[in-house]
Amino acid sequence: MSRPRLAAPESLDAAKVSQQRRKPTAAPLLILGLILVALNLRPPIAGFGPLLSQFQAEFQVSAATLSLLTTLPLLCWGVLAPLAPLLSRRYSNETIILFSTAVIGVGSVLRIGATLPVILVGTVLVGAGIALNNVLLPSLIRRDYADRVGPMTGLYTLAVVGGAALASGVAVPLMTALGGAWRSSVGVWTLLAVVGVVAWLPTVFGRQTHARAPVRGGPSVWKNPYALSVTLYMGFQSLVFFTWLTWLPRVLQDNGFTAAQAGLLLAFANVVQLPFTLAVPVLAARPKLLVPLAVGTALVSAAGITGLLLSPLTPLPWLLMMGIGAGSTFPLALMFIAVRAANVAQVPQLSAMAQGFGYALAASGPFIFGALHDLTGDWQVPLIFLLAMTGLVLVTGVAAGRGARG
């Protein structure tokens, strides 16, 4: 079976059609709306990590049960991601993104409920809204910015990672400033969803025509020889990131750091990602760099986890390395989807496959990490598990990038 070449930009005619879909004045609004919507994709999850101790104290639940606050959204991303290309055949991507952002807002309101079942329902709604946007926003970038996929993917991932950094850094200070209640800190992110909805409205109503997913012939995504490796890479790198995003504050607090210090350290691990989310997609646009990037970023992550395992009382340098790795592997996963699709029409299909199966796989990480802690009573075995998963990030990244020419 022949390997598909790296997907090339659309033809000139296709580009003209893409330009005709938007009014000339809509491009800046699209970029602004994209940034503000993307900012909503991580705070509902990242903002909970530094507050897990307060949550556990109130509800008296195990570490494995606590992990549901991250595991449920990831399961939603896995289960619902395949719905995105199906919905886009009936409705425009712009309309679905607007609806999904509103659902994130409704879920964020429920996540400050008085009972655990209400909070979990809100968690599912947040996960459902993010699931569709996870697939459709990168597909929209590939459709409307075919000649600038690298920079625009970098801008998108910068907004996603920036949202996570903001949420993890201000979670505890917000709780303190708003009266010491974790619900006040978590509820703030409802306002960000409202801002995202308002910012996206011009994109919905500013279109001359609403482009739906193209229905074309061509090879099935299941016949793409890179589909499996891209999917597994997305899954394992997500598993590593969301596991430490969920549990690092608890690990740090159990090693003597206060909740505020743990939240600040987690924020450093997220902030350091920002320049790499911009640089990696630009570098990954050069096919010969795909494998070196996959190897280098995985090794940096592994070094950080190893350092935290061996020297937990001096965590800052290790967290920075883990942040650099996460800030590089996520945009690299998105670039694998963009360049390993056989054609433009296959991008949302490969995106749905990679994020559907990938995030379903990733959902097991926080749960297994918490369950291992419940079983052993320490954090060493869970961190060894995380290190092993980082090894699989390396292996699948090499497989996804092999054979690239350009």
mmCIF file with all atom_site columns, N, CA and C in Angstrom, residues 18 38 170 215 232 308 370 373 379 385:
data_model
loop_
_atom_site.group_PDB
_atom_site.id
_atom_site.type_symbol
_atom_site.label_atom_id
_atom_site.label_alt_id
_atom_site.label_comp_id
_atom_site.label_asym_id
_atom_site.label_entity_id
_atom_site.label_seq_id
_atom_site.pdbx_PDB_ins_code
_atom_site.Cartn_x
_atom_site.Cartn_y
_atom_site.Cartn_z
_atom_site.occupancy
_atom_site.B_iso_or_equiv
_atom_site.pdbx_formal_charge
_atom_site.auth_seq_id
_atom_site.auth_comp_id
_atom_site.auth_asym_id
_atom_site.auth_atom_id
_atom_site.pdbx_PDB_model_num
ATOM 1  N N  . SER A 1 18  ? -12.981 29.465 -0.694 1.00 0.00 ? 18  SER A N  1
ATOM 2  C CA . SER A 1 18  ? -12.867 29.708 0.741  1.00 0.00 ? 18  SER A CA 1
ATOM 3  C C  . SER A 1 18  ? -12.956 31.196 1.049  1.00 0.00 ? 18  SER A C  1
ATOM 4  N N  . ALA A 1 38  ? -11.221 29.314 21.895 1.00 0.00 ? 38  ALA A N  1
ATOM 5  C CA . ALA A 1 38  ? -10.180 28.358 22.284 1.00 0.00 ? 38  ALA A CA 1
ATOM 6  C C  . ALA A 1 38  ? -9.766  28.536 23.738 1.00 0.00 ? 38  ALA A C  1
ATOM 7  N N  . VAL A 1 170 ? -4.602  31.074 38.754 1.00 0.00 ? 170 VAL A N  1
ATOM 8  C CA . VAL A 1 170 ? -5.454  31.965 39.550 1.00 0.00 ? 170 VAL A CA 1
ATOM 9  C C  . VAL A 1 170 ? -6.487  31.216 40.380 1.00 0.00 ? 170 VAL A C  1
ATOM 10 N N  . VAL A 1 215 ? -18.537 16.742 0.872  1.00 0.00 ? 215 VAL A N  1
ATOM 11 C CA . VAL A 1 215 ? -18.762 15.313 0.668  1.00 0.00 ? 215 VAL A CA 1
ATOM 12 C C  . VAL A 1 215 ? -18.089 14.953 -0.641 1.00 0.00 ? 215 VAL A C  1
ATOM 13 N N  . LEU A 1 232 ? -2.854  7.148  18.311 1.00 0.00 ? 232 LEU A N  1
ATOM 14 C CA . LEU A 1 232 ? -2.197  6.742  19.555 1.00 0.00 ? 232 LEU A CA 1
ATOM 15 C C  . LEU A 1 232 ? -1.319  7.860  20.108 1.00 0.00 ? 232 LEU A C  1
ATOM 16 N N  . LEU A 1 308 ? 11.123  14.705 38.971 1.00 0.00 ? 308 LEU A N  1
ATOM 17 C CA . LEU A 1 308 ? 10.119  14.831 40.028 1.00 0.00 ? 308 LEU A CA 1
ATOM 18 C C  . LEU A 1 308 ? 10.065  13.564 40.878 1.00 0.00 ? 308 LEU A C  1
ATOM 19 N N  . GLY A 1 370 ? -4.752  8.027  40.079 1.00 0.00 ? 370 GLY A N  1
ATOM 20 C CA . GLY A 1 370 ? -5.386  8.136  41.396 1.00 0.00 ? 370 GLY A CA 1
ATOM 21 C C  . GLY A 1 370 ? -5.583  6.784  42.056 1.00 0.00 ? 370 GLY A C  1
ATOM 22 N N  . HIS A 1 373 ? -2.410  5.522  43.542 1.00 0.00 ? 373 HIS A N  1
ATOM 23 C CA . HIS A 1 373 ? -2.134  6.183  44.823 1.00 0.00 ? 373 HIS A CA 1
ATOM 24 C C  . HIS A 1 373 ? -2.980  5.576  45.937 1.00 0.00 ? 373 HIS A C  1
ATOM 25 N N  . TRP A 1 379 ? 3.185   8.385  45.910 1.00 0.00 ? 379 TRP A N  1
ATOM 26 C CA . TRP A 1 379 ? 3.105   8.885  44.534 1.00 0.00 ? 379 TRP A CA 1
ATOM 27 C C  . TRP A 1 379 ? 4.193   8.320  43.632 1.00 0.00 ? 379 TRP A C  1
ATOM 28 N N  . PHE A 1 385 ? 4.289   4.998  36.435 1.00 0.00 ? 385 PHE A N  1
ATOM 29 C CA . PHE A 1 385 ? 3.279   4.753  35.398 1.00 0.00 ? 385 PHE A CA 1
ATOM 30 C C  . PHE A 1 385 ? 3.284   5.878  34.371 1.00 0.00 ? 385 PHE A C  1
#
